[in-house]
Amino acid sequence: MADNTAILKAGDKEIELPILSGSAGHDVIDIRNLGSNGYFTYDPGFMATGSCESSITYIDGAKGVLLHRGYSIEELARDADYIEVCYMLLHDKTPNTEEYQDFKNTITRHTLVHDQVNNFFRGFRRDAHPMAMLCGTVGAMASFYHDDLNITDPEQRLRSAYRLVAKMPTLVAMCYKYNIGQPFVYPRNDLSYAENFLNMMFSVPAEDYKISPAVARAVDRIFILHADHEQNASTSTVRLAGSSGANPYACIAAGVASLWGPAHGGANEACLNMLEEIGTVERIPEFIARAKDKNDPFRLMGFGHRVYKNFDPRATVMRESCHEVLSELNIDDPLLNVAMELEKIALSDPYFAEKKLFPNVDFYSGIILKAIGIPTNMFTCIFALARTVGWVSHWHEMLSQPGQKIGRPRQLYTGYTKRPYQKIEK
């Protein structure tokens, strides 16, 4: 057998399957010709199936590695800003000074949404979940750009990508303002991406809003650290929707809907809910003991990660920002006190080290968002805002590759075989 071929024995039949190697990570067995031999693979959750070829993001969970276009997430979070990361994800290279400024200006000029979008919000109840509003308004954006939706045109695809990256902070801030009954705040072209978002969230007509540089930098880092995470559920949803030829706004709305699931985008919200359940510093030992008890259903949220078996590389950088923000704001909040004490115990208790249950990015981002006054029901919206550039990068990449087909997973059918039908009167 050649090094680049696997042999599958199925009954008395042998099927040759090519082995493909990427630039990093595991080799994959190309199973595309199994169907013509009468077989399909069975892989619930696609845990061992490569669904596409991509050059955007690489993760090695065992080693705690996360690379965007070959650049480590730690370096990007410390030395780049979100706009630079957006350019890099979309264009497969870091921008020079001129490219960066042109891209930044383009994003800034597209932050304003059509005035008719205001009317969409008025159709929602005031207590509507922000993700419900975001899902609806993102999908509705297609109605404003129906002459610029040719997905076979790379230039039109990029314009759509730029619009989505630019307008998502405006839509997310509108969701928040509508919930609390305050007037929408227009974007300002003199502010950075993160500063503009904070201003649209928290400024009011009655007084000036002073933006803390530490808070703006922390929010920018949250955006960077959530920009993309390979073929996760929402990104795969965007790709699957895009494979049908759907317009980009419908695809990103599908991604928003997938992210809304508590098993995906609600991790930092679940972390805050856990802190509320613990309540006080004095009760932490009780919950630590429960977390160690295999028979107790309680689980510490925000510790460990499904993908990272060692540590979450994003958490180290996010921890720095978390402590900077708490120091800057000097907030006396019982929940934040619980979080900091819980972090201290988790980093010193041998049990957590043995189980590799280190605080992850959701733990720290949830604390930061809580500290700056963002309610928990908005956390997933902010995740969607940050992840939009990852979604559109994968969507654009997929449509740029030749030979793309509509996604059509197979199934293992376990229902009835053919049986006779009786008319209802019998």
Tab-separated table of C-alpha atoms in Angstrom:
chain	number	residue	atom	x	y	z
A	1	MET	CA	0.000	0.000	0.000
A	2	ALA	CA	1.363	3.403	-0.958
A	3	ASP	CA	1.976	5.954	1.803
A	4	ASN	CA	-0.746	8.187	0.398
A	5	THR	CA	-3.456	5.519	0.134
A	6	ALA	CA	-5.678	3.788	2.694
A	7	ILE	CA	-7.440	0.495	2.028
A	8	LEU	CA	-10.941	0.002	3.406
A	9	LYS	CA	-12.041	-3.621	3.662
A	10	ALA	CA	-15.823	-3.896	3.352
A	11	GLY	CA	-16.920	-7.529	3.182
A	12	ASP	CA	-15.010	-9.107	0.331
A	13	LYS	CA	-14.387	-5.727	-1.278
A	14	GLU	CA	-11.285	-3.533	-0.933
A	15	ILE	CA	-11.666	0.168	-1.608
A	16	GLU	CA	-8.673	2.469	-2.126
A	17	LEU	CA	-8.981	5.855	-0.437
A	18	PRO	CA	-6.420	8.659	-0.975
A	19	ILE	CA	-4.727	10.156	2.094
A	20	LEU	CA	-4.426	13.951	1.881
A	21	SER	CA	-1.951	16.040	3.880
A	22	GLY	CA	-2.400	19.675	4.809
A	23	SER	CA	0.310	22.151	5.819
A	24	ALA	CA	-0.284	21.230	9.503
A	25	GLY	CA	-2.482	18.972	11.580
A	26	HIS	CA	-3.805	15.487	10.943
A	27	ASP	CA	-3.822	13.805	7.541
A	28	VAL	CA	-7.315	13.113	6.199
A	29	ILE	CA	-8.703	10.144	4.291
A	30	ASP	CA	-10.594	11.220	1.185
A	31	ILE	CA	-13.860	9.251	1.335
A	32	ARG	CA	-15.650	10.936	-1.567
A	33	ASN	CA	-15.760	7.764	-3.700
A	34	LEU	CA	-17.299	5.625	-0.934
A	35	GLY	CA	-20.810	6.449	-2.135
A	36	SER	CA	-20.171	4.950	-5.563
A	37	ASN	CA	-19.167	1.751	-3.743
A	38	GLY	CA	-22.388	1.641	-1.752
A	39	TYR	CA	-21.112	3.023	1.577
A	40	PHE	CA	-21.302	6.238	3.604
A	41	THR	CA	-19.494	7.120	6.821
A	42	TYR	CA	-21.389	7.567	10.093
A	43	ASP	CA	-19.984	10.395	12.211
A	44	PRO	CA	-22.561	12.168	14.457
A	45	GLY	CA	-21.417	15.709	15.182
A	46	PHE	CA	-18.762	15.403	12.439
A	47	MET	CA	-16.157	14.803	15.146
A	48	ALA	CA	-13.765	13.031	12.769
A	49	THR	CA	-14.824	14.485	9.420
A	50	GLY	CA	-13.056	17.237	7.508
A	51	SER	CA	-15.844	19.134	5.753
A	52	CYS	CA	-13.729	21.536	3.723
A	53	GLU	CA	-10.286	22.801	2.784
A	54	SER	CA	-9.339	26.096	4.430
A	55	SER	CA	-6.266	28.287	4.930
A	56	ILE	CA	-7.782	30.687	7.467
A	57	THR	CA	-7.429	29.229	10.971
A	58	TYR	CA	-5.455	26.362	12.484
A	59	ILE	CA	-6.039	24.882	15.948
A	60	ASP	CA	-3.959	22.303	17.796
A	61	GLY	CA	-6.035	21.677	20.892
A	62	ALA	CA	-3.513	19.319	22.499
A	63	LYS	CA	-0.763	21.953	22.392
A	64	GLY	CA	-2.948	25.007	22.985
A	65	VAL	CA	-2.191	26.549	19.578
A	66	LEU	CA	-4.479	28.916	17.664
A	67	LEU	CA	-3.200	30.516	14.451
A	68	HIS	CA	-4.954	32.941	12.108
A	69	ARG	CA	-3.325	32.889	8.654
A	70	GLY	CA	-0.220	31.523	10.424
A	71	TYR	CA	-0.045	34.249	13.102
A	72	SER	CA	-0.431	33.253	16.766
A	73	ILE	CA	-3.479	34.560	18.583
A	74	GLU	CA	-1.296	35.747	21.475
A	75	GLU	CA	0.760	38.030	19.196
A	76	LEU	CA	-2.316	39.331	17.391
A	77	ALA	CA	-4.152	40.141	20.625
A	78	ARG	CA	-1.135	41.957	22.061
A	79	ASP	CA	0.204	43.783	18.992
A	80	ALA	CA	-2.655	44.189	16.474
A	81	ASP	CA	-6.099	45.739	16.599
A	82	TYR	CA	-9.358	44.167	15.442
A	83	ILE	CA	-9.419	46.044	12.126
A	84	GLU	CA	-5.977	44.678	11.232
A	85	VAL	CA	-7.106	41.150	12.134
A	86	CYS	CA	-10.226	41.586	9.978
A	87	TYR	CA	-8.115	42.609	6.995
A	88	MET	CA	-5.783	39.673	7.531
A	89	LEU	CA	-8.602	37.120	7.781
A	90	LEU	CA	-10.251	38.415	4.630
A	91	HIS	CA	-7.106	38.957	2.538
A	92	ASP	CA	-4.663	36.285	3.754
A	93	LYS	CA	-1.973	38.821	4.687
A	94	THR	CA	-1.317	41.608	7.156
A	95	PRO	CA	-1.893	45.067	5.683
A	96	ASN	CA	0.798	47.686	5.152
A	97	THR	CA	0.124	51.179	6.489
A	98	GLU	CA	-1.714	52.357	3.354
A	99	GLU	CA	-3.816	49.194	3.053
A	100	TYR	CA	-4.703	49.359	6.726
A	101	GLN	CA	-5.800	52.997	6.505
A	102	ASP	CA	-7.858	52.408	3.350
A	103	PHE	CA	-9.562	49.382	4.910
A	104	LYS	CA	-10.195	51.215	8.179
A	105	ASN	CA	-11.718	54.155	6.299
A	106	THR	CA	-13.931	51.810	4.259
A	107	ILE	CA	-15.245	50.068	7.379
A	108	THR	CA	-15.784	53.413	9.130
A	109	ARG	CA	-17.764	54.835	6.195
A	110	HIS	CA	-20.080	51.805	6.162
A	111	THR	CA	-21.030	51.745	9.858
A	112	LEU	CA	-24.264	53.693	9.357
A	113	VAL	CA	-27.346	51.549	8.615
A	114	HIS	CA	-30.271	52.528	6.402
A	115	ASP	CA	-32.840	54.630	8.255
A	116	GLN	CA	-35.548	52.092	7.413
A	117	VAL	CA	-33.783	49.593	9.710
A	118	ASN	CA	-35.221	51.613	12.607
A	119	ASN	CA	-38.667	50.464	11.508
A	120	PHE	CA	-37.651	46.825	11.728
A	121	PHE	CA	-36.894	47.273	15.411
A	122	ARG	CA	-40.234	48.892	16.105
A	123	GLY	CA	-41.877	45.643	15.052
A	124	PHE	CA	-40.256	43.810	17.974
A	125	ARG	CA	-41.496	43.735	21.539
A	126	ARG	CA	-39.382	45.861	23.862
A	127	ASP	CA	-38.442	42.768	25.857
A	128	ALA	CA	-37.454	40.722	22.782
A	129	HIS	CA	-34.207	38.792	23.167
A	130	PRO	CA	-31.374	40.746	21.504
A	131	MET	CA	-30.329	37.687	19.478
A	132	ALA	CA	-33.843	37.399	18.042
A	133	MET	CA	-33.655	41.004	16.873
A	134	LEU	CA	-30.109	40.600	15.553
A	135	CYS	CA	-30.994	37.469	13.603
A	136	GLY	CA	-33.935	39.224	11.948
A	137	THR	CA	-32.222	42.519	11.138
A	138	VAL	CA	-29.057	40.915	9.718
A	139	GLY	CA	-31.150	38.804	7.343
A	140	ALA	CA	-33.212	41.868	6.413
A	141	MET	CA	-30.093	43.732	5.257
A	142	ALA	CA	-30.262	41.785	1.978
A	143	SER	CA	-33.346	43.829	1.064
A	144	PHE	CA	-31.233	47.011	0.946
A	145	TYR	CA	-28.511	45.641	-1.357
A	146	HIS	CA	-30.419	43.488	-3.857
A	147	ASP	CA	-28.401	44.970	-6.771
A	148	ASP	CA	-25.089	43.967	-5.165
A	149	LEU	CA	-25.620	40.298	-4.293
A	150	ASN	CA	-23.869	38.485	-7.126
A	151	ILE	CA	-21.938	35.895	-5.128
A	152	THR	CA	-19.915	34.837	-8.193
A	153	ASP	CA	-18.302	38.295	-8.301
A	154	PRO	CA	-15.338	38.507	-5.858
A	155	GLU	CA	-15.639	42.299	-5.614
A	156	GLN	CA	-19.305	42.129	-4.671
A	157	ARG	CA	-18.526	39.408	-2.128
A	158	LEU	CA	-15.903	41.614	-0.481
A	159	ARG	CA	-18.221	44.624	-0.440
A	160	SER	CA	-20.827	42.518	1.333
A	161	ALA	CA	-18.182	41.302	3.780
A	162	TYR	CA	-17.094	44.878	4.520
A	163	ARG	CA	-20.683	45.999	5.061
A	164	LEU	CA	-21.355	43.187	7.506
A	165	VAL	CA	-18.195	43.842	9.533
A	166	ALA	CA	-18.959	47.569	9.569
A	167	LYS	CA	-22.668	47.462	10.391
A	168	MET	CA	-22.745	44.648	12.935
A	169	PRO	CA	-21.669	46.888	15.889
A	170	THR	CA	-24.398	49.365	14.934
A	171	LEU	CA	-27.068	46.636	14.839
A	172	VAL	CA	-25.895	45.087	18.124
A	173	ALA	CA	-25.952	48.476	19.857
A	174	MET	CA	-29.439	49.103	18.431
A	175	CYS	CA	-30.623	45.801	19.954
A	176	TYR	CA	-29.426	46.989	23.363
A	177	LYS	CA	-30.850	50.504	23.079
A	178	TYR	CA	-34.214	49.171	21.927
A	179	ASN	CA	-34.355	46.792	24.895
A	180	ILE	CA	-33.795	49.563	27.452
A	181	GLY	CA	-35.958	52.163	25.723
A	182	GLN	CA	-33.214	54.626	24.854
A	183	PRO	CA	-32.820	56.350	21.465
A	184	PHE	CA	-30.486	54.807	18.914
A	185	VAL	CA	-27.041	56.402	18.763
A	186	TYR	CA	-25.494	57.047	15.360
A	187	PRO	CA	-21.938	55.840	14.723
A	188	ARG	CA	-19.091	58.357	14.850
A	189	ASN	CA	-16.337	58.344	12.255
A	190	ASP	CA	-13.756	59.900	14.606
A	191	LEU	CA	-13.716	56.846	16.918
A	192	SER	CA	-12.006	53.484	16.618
A	193	TYR	CA	-14.051	50.357	15.980
A	194	ALA	CA	-14.244	49.404	19.683
A	195	GLU	CA	-14.690	53.008	20.867
A	196	ASN	CA	-17.499	53.529	18.380
A	197	PHE	CA	-19.279	50.413	19.635
A	198	LEU	CA	-18.984	51.522	23.276
A	199	ASN	CA	-20.262	54.990	22.374
A	200	MET	CA	-23.288	53.573	20.532
A	201	MET	CA	-24.004	51.315	23.524
A	202	PHE	CA	-23.630	53.727	26.412
A	203	SER	CA	-23.837	57.359	25.292
A	204	VAL	CA	-27.086	59.293	25.735
A	205	PRO	CA	-28.198	62.676	24.317
A	206	ALA	CA	-28.278	64.277	27.769
A	207	GLU	CA	-24.536	64.091	28.494
A	208	ASP	CA	-21.133	63.229	27.069
A	209	TYR	CA	-19.862	59.660	27.416
A	210	LYS	CA	-16.199	59.322	28.345
A	211	ILE	CA	-14.584	56.228	26.855
A	212	SER	CA	-11.993	54.518	29.037
A	213	PRO	CA	-8.896	53.547	26.988
A	214	ALA	CA	-8.484	50.386	29.110
A	215	VAL	CA	-12.079	49.359	28.459
A	216	ALA	CA	-11.822	50.125	24.724
A	217	ARG	CA	-8.652	48.037	24.464
A	218	ALA	CA	-10.257	45.163	26.398
A	219	VAL	CA	-13.292	45.202	24.088
A	220	ASP	CA	-11.009	45.276	21.048
A	221	ARG	CA	-9.210	42.221	22.433
A	222	ILE	CA	-12.507	40.437	23.019
A	223	PHE	CA	-13.297	41.048	19.347
A	224	ILE	CA	-9.878	39.715	18.260
A	225	LEU	CA	-10.063	36.630	20.464
A	226	HIS	CA	-13.502	35.703	19.102
A	227	ALA	CA	-12.887	36.634	15.451
A	228	ASP	CA	-12.606	33.050	14.191
A	229	HIS	CA	-12.290	29.540	15.581
A	230	GLU	CA	-12.036	27.196	12.602
A	231	GLN	CA	-14.977	24.914	11.647
A	232	ASN	CA	-17.195	25.405	14.698
A	233	ALA	CA	-20.977	24.983	14.592
A	234	SER	CA	-21.865	28.515	13.465
A	235	THR	CA	-19.077	28.730	10.871
A	236	SER	CA	-20.100	25.346	9.483
A	237	THR	CA	-23.694	26.639	9.386
A	238	VAL	CA	-22.605	29.690	7.375
A	239	ARG	CA	-20.684	27.475	4.958
A	240	LEU	CA	-23.596	25.057	4.565
A	241	ALA	CA	-26.043	27.909	3.924
A	242	GLY	CA	-23.564	29.506	1.523
A	243	SER	CA	-23.147	26.259	-0.411
A	244	SER	CA	-26.745	26.624	-1.595
A	245	GLY	CA	-25.955	29.993	-3.171
A	246	ALA	CA	-27.795	31.982	-0.490
A	247	ASN	CA	-26.952	35.683	-0.210
A	248	PRO	CA	-24.327	36.690	2.398
A	249	TYR	CA	-26.800	38.358	4.764
A	250	ALA	CA	-28.943	35.220	4.906
A	251	CYS	CA	-25.806	33.144	5.543
A	252	ILE	CA	-24.626	35.363	8.404
A	253	ALA	CA	-28.151	35.409	9.866
A	254	ALA	CA	-27.942	31.592	9.845
A	255	GLY	CA	-24.627	31.867	11.687
A	256	VAL	CA	-26.218	34.170	14.269
A	257	ALA	CA	-29.027	31.650	14.779
A	258	SER	CA	-26.537	28.802	15.277
A	259	LEU	CA	-24.444	30.858	17.697
A	260	TRP	CA	-27.580	31.580	19.733
A	261	GLY	CA	-27.574	27.979	20.970
A	262	PRO	CA	-26.410	27.743	24.609
A	263	ALA	CA	-23.990	24.935	23.733
A	264	HIS	CA	-22.137	27.330	21.396
A	265	GLY	CA	-22.349	31.064	21.956
A	266	GLY	CA	-23.711	31.177	25.471
A	267	ALA	CA	-20.597	30.054	27.340
A	268	ASN	CA	-19.696	33.407	28.911
A	269	GLU	CA	-23.349	33.994	29.789
A	270	ALA	CA	-23.416	30.557	31.467
A	271	CYS	CA	-20.288	31.557	33.385
A	272	LEU	CA	-22.014	34.649	34.795
A	273	ASN	CA	-25.078	32.603	35.703
A	274	MET	CA	-22.788	30.228	37.602
A	275	LEU	CA	-21.213	33.124	39.513
A	276	GLU	CA	-24.694	34.328	40.436
A	277	GLU	CA	-25.527	30.827	41.676
A	278	ILE	CA	-22.417	30.810	43.886
A	279	GLY	CA	-23.354	34.267	45.120
A	280	THR	CA	-20.641	35.044	47.676
A	281	VAL	CA	-16.954	34.340	48.238
A	282	GLU	CA	-17.824	32.380	51.389
A	283	ARG	CA	-19.761	29.801	49.348
A	284	ILE	CA	-16.927	29.051	46.895
A	285	PRO	CA	-15.487	26.071	48.859
A	286	GLU	CA	-18.922	24.427	48.784
A	287	PHE	CA	-19.131	24.718	44.987
A	288	ILE	CA	-15.504	23.659	44.499
A	289	ALA	CA	-16.315	20.477	46.446
A	290	ARG	CA	-19.410	19.933	44.300
A	291	ALA	CA	-17.364	20.382	41.111
A	292	LYS	CA	-14.982	17.667	42.277
A	293	ASP	CA	-17.837	15.284	43.095
A	294	LYS	CA	-18.542	13.069	40.075
A	295	ASN	CA	-22.044	12.362	41.371
A	296	ASP	CA	-22.989	16.037	41.613
A	297	PRO	CA	-24.457	17.565	38.403
A	298	PHE	CA	-22.872	20.967	39.148
A	299	ARG	CA	-20.121	21.957	36.700
A	300	LEU	CA	-17.818	24.950	36.769
A	301	MET	CA	-18.544	27.022	33.674
A	302	GLY	CA	-15.688	28.943	32.063
A	303	PHE	CA	-13.065	26.355	33.003
A	304	GLY	CA	-11.446	23.985	30.527
A	305	HIS	CA	-12.379	23.809	26.853
A	306	ARG	CA	-13.704	21.131	24.528
A	307	VAL	CA	-11.047	21.862	21.919
A	308	TYR	CA	-8.063	22.854	24.068
A	309	LYS	CA	-6.860	19.875	26.098
A	310	ASN	CA	-3.998	21.847	27.662
A	311	PHE	CA	-4.929	25.522	27.995
A	312	ASP	CA	-6.891	28.066	26.014
A	313	PRO	CA	-4.250	30.317	24.379
A	314	ARG	CA	-6.752	33.176	24.268
A	315	ALA	CA	-7.249	33.123	28.028
A	316	THR	CA	-3.749	34.341	28.920
A	317	VAL	CA	-4.198	37.593	27.016
A	318	MET	CA	-7.800	38.007	28.142
A	319	ARG	CA	-6.728	37.590	31.770
A	320	GLU	CA	-4.411	40.616	31.451
A	321	SER	CA	-7.215	42.753	30.048
A	322	CYS	CA	-9.622	41.512	32.706
A	323	HIS	CA	-7.379	42.643	35.542
A	324	GLU	CA	-6.630	45.960	33.781
A	325	VAL	CA	-10.345	46.719	33.458
A	326	LEU	CA	-11.180	45.783	37.034
A	327	SER	CA	-8.301	47.907	38.291
A	328	GLU	CA	-9.292	50.856	36.066
A	329	LEU	CA	-12.987	50.807	37.009
A	330	ASN	CA	-12.423	49.927	40.681
A	331	ILE	CA	-15.814	48.244	40.883
A	332	ASP	CA	-17.078	46.757	44.134
A	333	ASP	CA	-19.351	44.041	42.754
A	334	PRO	CA	-19.916	40.819	44.761
A	335	LEU	CA	-20.028	38.770	41.539
A	336	LEU	CA	-16.685	40.088	40.349
A	337	ASN	CA	-15.205	39.380	43.785
A	338	VAL	CA	-16.465	35.799	43.476
A	339	ALA	CA	-14.909	35.519	40.014
A	340	MET	CA	-11.480	36.718	41.137
A	341	GLU	CA	-11.420	34.420	44.166
A	342	LEU	CA	-12.560	31.496	42.038
A	343	GLU	CA	-9.772	32.225	39.559
A	344	LYS	CA	-7.195	32.293	42.383
A	345	ILE	CA	-8.337	28.921	43.727
A	346	ALA	CA	-8.499	27.302	40.296
A	347	LEU	CA	-4.950	28.372	39.457
A	348	SER	CA	-3.542	27.035	42.737
A	349	ASP	CA	-5.577	23.873	43.399
A	350	PRO	CA	-3.762	20.711	42.122
A	351	TYR	CA	-7.117	19.162	41.157
A	352	PHE	CA	-7.693	21.805	38.474
A	353	ALA	CA	-4.135	21.487	37.159
A	354	GLU	CA	-4.432	17.692	36.911
A	355	LYS	CA	-7.756	17.945	35.077
A	356	LYS	CA	-6.481	20.888	32.980
A	357	LEU	CA	-9.483	22.939	34.094
A	358	PHE	CA	-7.908	26.352	33.649
A	359	PRO	CA	-10.026	29.527	33.272
A	360	ASN	CA	-10.818	29.955	29.570
A	361	VAL	CA	-11.542	32.965	27.380
A	362	ASP	CA	-15.265	32.849	28.218
A	363	PHE	CA	-14.525	33.179	31.935
A	364	TYR	CA	-12.532	36.385	31.476
A	365	SER	CA	-14.615	37.927	28.690
A	366	GLY	CA	-17.775	37.388	30.729
A	367	ILE	CA	-16.228	39.201	33.696
A	368	ILE	CA	-15.111	42.113	31.496
A	369	LEU	CA	-18.514	42.487	29.851
A	370	LYS	CA	-20.206	42.387	33.259
A	371	ALA	CA	-17.764	44.966	34.640
A	372	ILE	CA	-18.396	47.498	31.860
A	373	GLY	CA	-22.168	47.233	32.277
A	374	ILE	CA	-23.255	44.938	29.452
A	375	PRO	CA	-26.184	42.699	30.493
A	376	THR	CA	-25.792	38.945	30.122
A	377	ASN	CA	-28.480	38.654	27.428
A	378	MET	CA	-26.224	40.809	25.194
A	379	PHE	CA	-23.129	38.621	25.556
A	380	THR	CA	-23.935	36.353	22.599
A	381	CYS	CA	-24.683	39.375	20.393
A	382	ILE	CA	-21.177	40.666	21.075
A	383	PHE	CA	-19.798	37.213	20.255
A	384	ALA	CA	-21.712	37.391	16.933
A	385	LEU	CA	-20.330	40.874	16.263
A	386	ALA	CA	-16.753	39.647	16.728
A	387	ARG	CA	-17.269	36.383	14.811
A	388	THR	CA	-18.839	38.058	11.751
A	389	VAL	CA	-15.452	38.579	10.110
A	390	GLY	CA	-14.643	34.883	10.558
A	391	TRP	CA	-17.972	33.892	9.047
A	392	VAL	CA	-17.621	36.125	5.987
A	393	SER	CA	-13.978	35.062	5.522
A	394	HIS	CA	-14.980	31.390	5.371
A	395	TRP	CA	-17.965	32.199	3.144
A	396	HIS	CA	-15.754	34.174	0.745
A	397	GLU	CA	-13.062	31.472	0.764
A	398	MET	CA	-15.590	28.723	0.059
A	399	LEU	CA	-17.057	30.551	-2.929
A	400	SER	CA	-13.548	31.272	-4.258
A	401	GLN	CA	-12.677	27.571	-4.456
A	402	PRO	CA	-13.452	25.667	-7.663
A	403	GLY	CA	-15.701	22.611	-7.670
A	404	GLN	CA	-17.867	23.642	-4.707
A	405	LYS	CA	-21.105	21.688	-4.293
A	406	ILE	CA	-24.174	22.206	-2.180
A	407	GLY	CA	-23.793	20.538	1.214
A	408	ARG	CA	-25.749	17.296	1.494
A	409	PRO	CA	-24.881	15.118	4.517
A	410	ARG	CA	-26.047	11.501	4.465
A	411	GLN	CA	-27.846	9.568	7.197
A	412	LEU	CA	-28.147	6.133	8.759
A	413	TYR	CA	-31.848	5.434	8.272
A	414	THR	CA	-33.485	3.510	11.150
A	415	GLY	CA	-37.192	4.057	10.394
A	416	TYR	CA	-39.795	1.748	8.842
A	417	THR	CA	-39.158	0.170	5.498
A	418	LYS	CA	-42.021	0.330	2.983
A	419	ARG	CA	-45.399	-0.568	4.494
A	420	PRO	CA	-48.979	-0.364	3.176
A	421	TYR	CA	-51.071	2.735	3.786
A	422	GLN	CA	-54.660	2.432	4.962
A	423	LYS	CA	-57.211	5.134	4.278
A	424	ILE	CA	-58.222	7.081	7.360
A	425	GLU	CA	-61.829	5.804	7.380
A	426	LYS	CA	-60.507	2.257	7.774
